[in-house]
mmCIF file of C-alpha atoms and ligand atoms in Angstrom:
data_model
loop_
_atom_site.group_PDB
_atom_site.id
_atom_site.type_symbol
_atom_site.label_atom_id
_atom_site.label_comp_id
_atom_site.label_asym_id
_atom_site.label_seq_id
_atom_site.Cartn_x
_atom_site.Cartn_y
_atom_site.Cartn_z
ATOM 1 C CA MET A 253 0.000 0.000 0.000
ATOM 2 C CA THR A 254 1.220 3.463 -0.813
ATOM 3 C CA THR A 255 0.449 6.499 1.241
ATOM 4 C CA SER A 256 -1.450 9.270 -0.427
ATOM 5 C CA PRO A 257 0.753 12.244 -1.293
ATOM 6 C CA LYS A 258 -2.143 14.486 -0.279
ATOM 7 C CA LYS A 259 -1.418 13.915 3.408
ATOM 8 C CA ASN A 260 2.033 15.450 3.138
ATOM 9 C CA SER A 261 1.181 18.189 0.723
ATOM 10 C CA LEU A 262 -1.304 20.985 0.285
ATOM 11 C CA LEU A 263 -2.152 23.777 -2.089
ATOM 12 C CA CYS A 264 -0.392 27.011 -1.169
ATOM 13 C CA PRO A 265 -3.139 29.386 0.045
ATOM 14 C CA ASN A 266 -1.524 32.198 -1.942
ATOM 15 C CA CYS A 267 -0.429 30.771 -5.321
ATOM 16 C CA ARG A 268 -2.414 27.466 -5.324
ATOM 17 C CA LYS A 269 0.643 25.366 -6.256
ATOM 18 C CA LEU A 270 1.155 21.942 -4.677
ATOM 19 C CA ILE A 271 3.723 22.222 -1.872
ATOM 20 C CA SER A 272 4.954 20.192 1.090
ATOM 21 C CA ARG A 273 2.966 20.563 4.286
ATOM 22 C CA SER A 274 6.193 20.924 6.262
ATOM 23 C CA ALA A 275 7.608 23.754 4.155
ATOM 24 C CA SER A 276 8.246 26.901 6.176
ATOM 25 C CA ARG A 277 8.083 28.971 2.999
ATOM 26 C CA CYS A 278 6.285 28.368 -0.268
ATOM 27 C CA PRO A 279 9.021 27.579 -2.829
ATOM 28 C CA TYR A 280 6.951 29.237 -5.573
ATOM 29 C CA CYS A 281 5.634 32.487 -4.092
ATOM 30 C CA ASP A 282 7.762 32.680 -0.932
ATOM 31 C CA ILE A 283 5.010 33.344 1.634
ATOM 32 C CA THR A 284 5.961 32.238 5.142
ATOM 33 C CA ASN A 285 4.264 29.368 6.937
ATOM 34 C CA PRO A 286 1.924 28.376 4.075
ATOM 35 C CA SER A 287 0.327 25.523 6.037
ATOM 36 C CA ALA A 288 -0.990 27.743 8.871
ATOM 37 C CA TRP A 289 -4.661 26.845 9.344
ATOM 38 C CA TRP A 290 -5.859 30.440 9.337
ATOM 39 C CA LYS A 291 -4.081 31.185 6.076
ATOM 40 C CA ASN A 292 -5.790 28.204 4.513
ATOM 41 C CA THR A 293 -9.125 29.236 5.960
ATOM 42 C CA PHE A 294 -9.154 32.934 5.145
ATOM 43 C CA LEU A 295 -6.624 33.576 2.411
ATOM 44 C CA SER A 296 -7.232 30.792 -0.067
ATOM 45 C CA SER A 297 -10.232 30.975 -2.329
ATOM 46 C CA ASN A 298 -12.198 28.603 -4.497
ATOM 47 C CA ARG A 299 -15.607 28.712 -6.074
ATOM 48 C CA THR A 300 -17.479 27.365 -3.026
ATOM 49 C CA LYS A 301 -15.837 29.909 -0.736
ATOM 50 C CA ASP A 302 -16.534 32.704 -3.218
ATOM 51 C CA GLU A 303 -20.232 31.804 -3.203
ATOM 52 C CA TYR A 304 -20.169 31.743 0.567
ATOM 53 C CA TYR A 305 -18.896 35.331 0.702
ATOM 54 C CA VAL A 306 -21.579 36.579 -1.703
ATOM 55 C CA ARG A 307 -24.268 34.838 0.313
ATOM 56 C CA ALA A 308 -22.880 36.131 3.622
ATOM 57 C CA ILE A 309 -23.036 39.741 2.401
ATOM 58 C CA ILE A 310 -26.639 39.242 1.238
ATOM 59 C CA TYR A 311 -27.620 37.655 4.578
ATOM 60 C CA VAL A 312 -26.098 40.552 6.519
ATOM 61 C CA ASN A 313 -28.092 43.039 4.409
ATOM 62 C CA VAL A 314 -31.312 41.055 4.918
ATOM 63 C CA ALA A 315 -30.665 40.712 8.665
ATOM 64 C CA MET A 316 -30.074 44.451 9.066
ATOM 65 C CA PHE A 317 -33.219 45.206 7.059
ATOM 66 C CA ALA A 318 -35.351 42.787 9.096
ATOM 67 C CA LEU A 319 -33.946 44.223 12.326
ATOM 68 C CA LEU A 320 -34.856 47.800 11.372
ATOM 69 C CA VAL A 321 -38.352 46.890 10.173
ATOM 70 C CA LEU A 322 -39.015 45.047 13.452
ATOM 71 C CA VAL A 323 -37.486 47.647 15.755
ATOM 72 C CA ASP A 324 -39.282 50.472 13.986
ATOM 73 C CA PHE A 325 -42.595 48.697 13.429
ATOM 74 C CA ARG A 326 -45.498 51.163 13.023
ATOM 75 C CA PRO A 327 -48.674 51.545 10.892
ATOM 76 C CA SER A 328 -46.890 53.112 7.922
ATOM 77 C CA THR A 329 -44.531 50.126 7.762
ATOM 78 C CA PHE A 330 -47.335 48.530 5.719
ATOM 79 C CA ASN A 331 -47.748 51.431 3.333
ATOM 80 C CA PHE A 332 -48.736 49.656 0.121
ATOM 81 C CA SER A 333 -46.969 51.935 -2.300
ATOM 82 C CA PRO A 334 -44.139 50.048 -3.979
ATOM 83 C CA PHE A 335 -41.441 52.462 -2.838
ATOM 84 C CA ALA A 336 -42.582 52.561 0.766
ATOM 85 C CA PHE A 337 -43.621 48.986 1.613
ATOM 86 C CA LEU A 338 -41.702 47.794 4.694
ATOM 87 C CA SER A 339 -39.947 51.109 5.207
ATOM 88 C CA PRO A 340 -38.076 51.892 8.395
ATOM 89 C CA SER A 341 -38.397 55.560 9.422
ATOM 90 C CA ASN A 342 -35.599 58.037 8.715
ATOM 91 C CA ASN A 343 -35.112 58.304 12.455
ATOM 92 C CA ALA A 344 -34.520 54.566 12.877
ATOM 93 C CA LEU A 345 -32.204 54.600 9.871
ATOM 94 C CA LEU A 346 -30.188 57.448 11.368
ATOM 95 C CA ILE A 347 -29.932 55.701 14.746
ATOM 96 C CA PHE A 348 -28.659 52.494 13.130
ATOM 97 C CA GLY A 349 -26.181 54.203 10.823
ATOM 98 C CA SER A 350 -27.434 56.041 7.731
ATOM 99 C CA THR A 351 -24.802 58.394 6.326
ATOM 100 C CA GLY A 352 -24.689 61.717 4.460
ATOM 101 C CA SER A 353 -23.500 65.247 5.211
ATOM 102 C CA ILE A 354 -25.560 65.532 8.434
ATOM 103 C CA PRO A 355 -24.477 62.249 10.068
ATOM 104 C CA LEU A 356 -20.873 62.814 8.920
ATOM 105 C CA PHE A 357 -20.168 66.516 9.307
ATOM 106 C CA GLN A 358 -22.649 67.518 12.026
ATOM 107 C CA LEU A 359 -22.893 64.360 14.129
ATOM 108 C CA GLU A 360 -19.390 63.048 13.333
ATOM 109 C CA ARG A 361 -20.608 59.507 12.833
ATOM 110 C CA TRP A 362 -17.709 58.519 10.544
ATOM 111 C CA TRP A 363 -18.418 54.833 10.947
ATOM 112 C CA SER A 364 -21.721 55.411 9.106
ATOM 113 C CA LEU A 365 -19.698 55.459 5.834
ATOM 114 C CA ILE A 366 -19.607 51.671 6.271
ATOM 115 C CA SER A 367 -22.869 50.927 8.091
ATOM 116 C CA ALA A 368 -25.023 52.821 5.541
ATOM 117 C CA ASN A 369 -23.978 50.297 2.872
ATOM 118 C CA TYR A 370 -25.922 47.636 4.803
ATOM 119 C CA LEU A 371 -29.145 49.615 5.434
ATOM 120 C CA HIS A 372 -32.141 49.845 3.101
ATOM 121 C CA GLY A 373 -35.226 52.044 3.012
ATOM 122 C CA SER A 374 -37.841 49.640 1.635
ATOM 123 C CA LEU A 375 -38.429 46.093 0.430
ATOM 124 C CA LEU A 376 -38.033 47.178 -3.201
ATOM 125 C CA HIS A 377 -34.791 48.984 -2.374
ATOM 126 C CA ILE A 378 -33.101 45.931 -0.832
ATOM 127 C CA LEU A 379 -34.521 43.563 -3.468
ATOM 128 C CA PHE A 380 -33.143 45.644 -6.312
ATOM 129 C CA ASN A 381 -29.709 46.091 -4.719
ATOM 130 C CA MET A 382 -29.276 42.456 -3.694
ATOM 131 C CA LEU A 383 -30.405 41.249 -7.110
ATOM 132 C CA ALA A 384 -27.779 43.457 -8.745
ATOM 133 C CA PHE A 385 -25.148 42.407 -6.196
ATOM 134 C CA SER A 386 -25.810 38.674 -6.674
ATOM 135 C CA GLN A 387 -25.356 39.119 -10.438
ATOM 136 C CA LEU A 388 -22.270 41.340 -10.343
ATOM 137 C CA ALA A 389 -20.239 40.002 -7.390
ATOM 138 C CA PRO A 390 -19.542 36.507 -8.847
ATOM 139 C CA PHE A 391 -18.486 38.219 -12.072
ATOM 140 C CA VAL A 392 -15.974 40.397 -10.197
ATOM 141 C CA GLN A 393 -14.789 37.372 -8.177
ATOM 142 C CA ARG A 394 -14.104 35.461 -11.385
ATOM 143 C CA GLU A 395 -12.117 38.220 -13.105
ATOM 144 C CA PHE A 396 -10.479 39.864 -10.058
ATOM 145 C CA GLY A 397 -10.641 37.243 -7.286
ATOM 146 C CA ASN A 398 -12.662 37.278 -4.069
ATOM 147 C CA ASN A 399 -10.241 39.440 -2.069
ATOM 148 C CA ARG A 400 -10.203 42.187 -4.655
ATOM 149 C CA MET A 401 -14.007 41.963 -4.892
ATOM 150 C CA ILE A 402 -14.326 42.514 -1.128
ATOM 151 C CA VAL A 403 -11.884 45.431 -1.054
ATOM 152 C CA ILE A 404 -13.482 47.112 -4.103
ATOM 153 C CA TYR A 405 -16.971 46.606 -2.643
ATOM 154 C CA THR A 406 -16.043 47.985 0.788
ATOM 155 C CA LEU A 407 -13.841 50.921 -0.246
ATOM 156 C CA GLY A 408 -16.012 51.764 -3.275
ATOM 157 C CA GLY A 409 -19.080 52.106 -1.045
ATOM 158 C CA VAL A 410 -17.163 54.341 1.381
ATOM 159 C CA ALA A 411 -15.787 56.489 -1.467
ATOM 160 C CA GLY A 412 -19.198 56.919 -3.135
ATOM 161 C CA TYR A 413 -20.814 57.973 0.127
ATOM 162 C CA LEU A 414 -17.974 60.297 1.081
ATOM 163 C CA LEU A 415 -18.213 62.076 -2.288
ATOM 164 C CA SER A 416 -21.998 62.418 -2.045
ATOM 165 C CA ALA A 417 -21.729 63.861 1.474
ATOM 166 C CA ILE A 418 -19.077 66.358 0.373
ATOM 167 C CA VAL A 419 -21.335 67.641 -2.442
ATOM 168 C CA GLY A 420 -24.137 68.016 0.111
ATOM 169 C CA VAL A 421 -26.361 64.898 0.043
ATOM 170 C CA LYS A 422 -27.812 65.092 3.575
ATOM 171 C CA TRP A 423 -29.024 61.514 4.146
ATOM 172 C CA THR A 424 -28.297 58.319 2.286
ATOM 173 C CA ILE A 425 -28.387 54.531 2.659
ATOM 174 C CA GLY A 426 -28.221 51.364 0.577
ATOM 175 C CA ALA A 427 -25.799 48.957 -1.028
ATOM 176 C CA SER A 428 -25.957 50.666 -4.401
ATOM 177 C CA ALA A 429 -22.832 52.841 -4.042
ATOM 178 C CA ALA A 430 -20.847 49.669 -3.308
ATOM 179 C CA VAL A 431 -22.665 47.748 -6.066
ATOM 180 C CA CYS A 432 -21.784 50.586 -8.463
ATOM 181 C CA SER A 433 -18.116 50.174 -7.521
ATOM 182 C CA LEU A 434 -18.336 46.575 -8.798
ATOM 183 C CA ILE A 435 -19.785 47.983 -12.023
ATOM 184 C CA GLY A 436 -16.891 50.457 -12.247
ATOM 185 C CA ALA A 437 -14.317 47.693 -11.750
ATOM 186 C CA LEU A 438 -15.941 45.550 -14.469
ATOM 187 C CA LEU A 439 -16.088 48.504 -16.864
ATOM 188 C CA TYR A 440 -12.369 49.051 -16.293
ATOM 189 C CA TYR A 441 -11.744 45.329 -16.804
ATOM 190 C CA GLY A 442 -13.678 45.203 -20.082
ATOM 191 C CA LYS A 443 -11.963 48.313 -21.447
ATOM 192 C CA SER A 444 -8.484 47.275 -20.325
ATOM 193 C CA ARG A 445 -8.683 43.652 -21.442
ATOM 194 C CA GLY A 446 -10.272 44.479 -24.771
ATOM 195 C CA GLY A 447 -10.716 41.815 -27.416
ATOM 196 C CA ARG A 448 -14.037 40.216 -28.120
ATOM 197 C CA PHE A 449 -14.650 39.178 -24.501
ATOM 198 C CA GLY A 450 -13.559 42.510 -23.018
ATOM 199 C CA GLN A 451 -15.821 44.391 -25.391
ATOM 200 C CA ALA A 452 -18.743 42.111 -24.570
ATOM 201 C CA VAL A 453 -18.201 42.721 -20.839
ATOM 202 C CA PHE A 454 -17.883 46.460 -21.380
ATOM 203 C CA SER A 455 -21.104 46.751 -23.357
ATOM 204 C CA GLN A 456 -23.083 44.432 -21.056
ATOM 205 C CA ILE A 457 -21.943 46.176 -17.874
ATOM 206 C CA GLY A 458 -22.214 49.541 -19.618
ATOM 207 C CA GLY A 459 -25.896 48.698 -20.090
ATOM 208 C CA TRP A 460 -26.203 48.298 -16.307
ATOM 209 C CA ALA A 461 -24.510 51.659 -15.743
ATOM 210 C CA ILE A 462 -26.795 53.437 -18.221
ATOM 211 C CA GLY A 463 -29.872 51.758 -16.702
ATOM 212 C CA ILE A 464 -28.869 52.903 -13.207
ATOM 213 C CA GLY A 465 -28.213 56.406 -14.535
ATOM 214 C CA ILE A 466 -31.650 56.642 -16.179
ATOM 215 C CA PHE A 467 -33.319 55.196 -13.076
ATOM 216 C CA GLY A 468 -31.485 57.755 -10.939
ATOM 217 C CA PHE A 469 -32.755 60.711 -12.932
ATOM 218 C CA LEU A 470 -36.338 59.454 -13.168
ATOM 219 C CA VAL A 471 -36.857 58.416 -9.541
ATOM 220 C CA PRO A 472 -36.563 61.193 -6.954
ATOM 221 C CA GLY A 473 -34.342 60.672 -3.910
ATOM 222 C CA ILE A 474 -31.741 58.495 -5.647
ATOM 223 C CA ASN A 475 -28.179 59.332 -4.611
ATOM 224 C CA ASN A 476 -26.619 59.781 -8.060
ATOM 225 C CA TRP A 477 -23.407 61.176 -6.549
ATOM 226 C CA GLY A 478 -23.045 58.011 -4.494
ATOM 227 C CA HIS A 479 -23.600 55.894 -7.614
ATOM 228 C CA GLY A 480 -21.183 57.897 -9.759
ATOM 229 C CA GLY A 481 -18.580 58.129 -6.995
ATOM 230 C CA GLY A 482 -18.826 54.383 -6.363
ATOM 231 C CA MET A 483 -18.391 53.645 -10.070
ATOM 232 C CA ALA A 484 -15.361 55.933 -10.373
ATOM 233 C CA ALA A 485 -13.789 54.468 -7.225
ATOM 234 C CA GLY A 486 -14.399 50.913 -8.473
ATOM 235 C CA ALA A 487 -12.737 51.673 -11.819
ATOM 236 C CA LEU A 488 -9.782 53.307 -10.053
ATOM 237 C CA LEU A 489 -9.364 50.395 -7.615
ATOM 238 C CA GLY A 490 -9.630 47.921 -10.503
ATOM 239 C CA TYR A 491 -6.836 49.820 -12.240
ATOM 240 C CA LEU A 492 -4.673 49.945 -9.090
ATOM 241 C CA PHE A 493 -5.137 46.282 -8.089
ATOM 242 C CA GLY A 494 -5.232 44.761 -11.585
ATOM 243 C CA TYR A 495 -7.284 41.717 -12.541
ATOM 244 C CA ARG A 496 -6.431 38.029 -12.602
ATOM 245 C CA GLU A 497 -5.042 37.964 -16.132
ATOM 246 C CA GLN A 498 -2.636 40.757 -15.185
ATOM 247 C CA ARG A 499 -1.498 39.636 -11.750
ATOM 248 C CA ARG A 500 -2.310 37.409 -8.811
ATOM 249 C CA GLU A 501 -3.886 38.778 -5.674
ATOM 250 C CA SER A 502 -0.922 39.811 -3.513
ATOM 251 C CA MET A 503 -0.603 38.849 0.147
ATOM 252 C CA ALA A 504 -1.004 42.530 1.066
ATOM 253 C CA LEU A 505 -4.309 42.575 -0.786
ATOM 254 C CA LYS A 506 -5.507 39.494 1.062
ATOM 255 C CA TYR A 507 -4.703 41.169 4.378
ATOM 256 C CA LEU A 508 -6.507 44.298 3.190
ATOM 257 C CA ALA A 509 -9.594 42.188 2.401
ATOM 258 C CA MET A 510 -9.449 40.687 5.903
ATOM 259 C CA ALA A 511 -9.185 44.186 7.361
ATOM 260 C CA CYS A 512 -12.243 45.282 5.341
ATOM 261 C CA ILE A 513 -14.264 42.304 6.607
ATOM 262 C CA LEU A 514 -13.197 42.855 10.203
ATOM 263 C CA THR A 515 -13.890 46.607 10.067
ATOM 264 C CA THR A 516 -17.323 45.976 8.545
ATOM 265 C CA ILE A 517 -18.249 43.402 11.212
ATOM 266 C CA LEU A 518 -17.078 45.652 14.067
ATOM 267 C CA THR A 519 -18.872 48.664 12.563
ATOM 268 C CA LEU A 520 -22.161 46.771 12.242
ATOM 269 C CA ILE A 521 -21.868 45.443 15.801
ATOM 270 C CA TRP A 522 -21.272 49.021 16.943
ATOM 271 C CA ALA A 523 -24.200 50.315 14.820
ATOM 272 C CA VAL A 524 -26.613 47.737 16.279
ATOM 273 C CA THR A 525 -25.528 48.000 19.933
ATOM 274 C CA SER A 526 -25.297 51.791 19.957
ATOM 275 C CA GLY A 527 -28.609 51.898 18.047
ATOM 276 C CA PHE A 528 -30.374 49.830 20.707
ATOM 277 C CA PHE A 529 -28.777 51.926 23.417
ATOM 278 C CA LEU A 530 -30.098 55.137 21.813
ATOM 279 C CA LEU A 531 -33.571 53.617 21.338
ATOM 280 C CA LEU A 532 -33.869 52.459 24.947
ATOM 281 C CA TRP A 533 -32.341 55.623 26.343
ATOM 282 C CA ARG A 534 -34.809 57.745 24.390
ATOM 283 C CA VAL A 535 -37.834 55.911 25.831
HETATM 284 ZN ZN1 LIG B 752 2.772 29.877 -2.915
#
């Protein structure tokens, strides 16, 4: 009987090449301690893990939405106009972390630049954003990798909201600034890669961008600065990080993705606990 080589070897969590489990450095990409469990858990990616991240982000959005609807339950929650059905009040949204020039510059709630990306104002609002996210995120994961997707999504949302607050948008919420940063990254990818596939990506994703633009000018209350800022930030980050055909995700980028995840989790925990504190204290 021969022993399976799998027991003594593993795929490097960084470069995915087969290496010895006892190696202190990967002979191919030179990262230290490639068999550390946490590196294999958090830094390596495959299709199943990628799907898990997309689903986790959707679940967090749904959980935050459900929490706000329940906490802020009142007769107008069941307003049967499509844009208002299951709508938390502006007050509840502010308490749990909506952003904009008032929360940022008057109340100095800087953390709301992250929390606002996970809050929605109605059932239609969250449905539309999560539908777009579930279509676009796997696309970005495939061409850029999961870590770059997470960093682009997180920083793009922050950048879009910061820009919109600077130009004077008072209140804003929703995943769409971050979703638009995925669109920006894919537009950059399509343009930069070129060829038949790049052009197809550019025109398909360009259709999304135009649709969002038209929607934004027809429907009042849409944060077009957040959308545009998110798109520009996503394109810029796509250019800075590069996509898979250009270069691998660096170790630094993987750590940056972990930092984005950790910051988001801590921010949402802060938003929920401080939100409940404010609610109870007010009563
Ligand atoms: Zn390696």
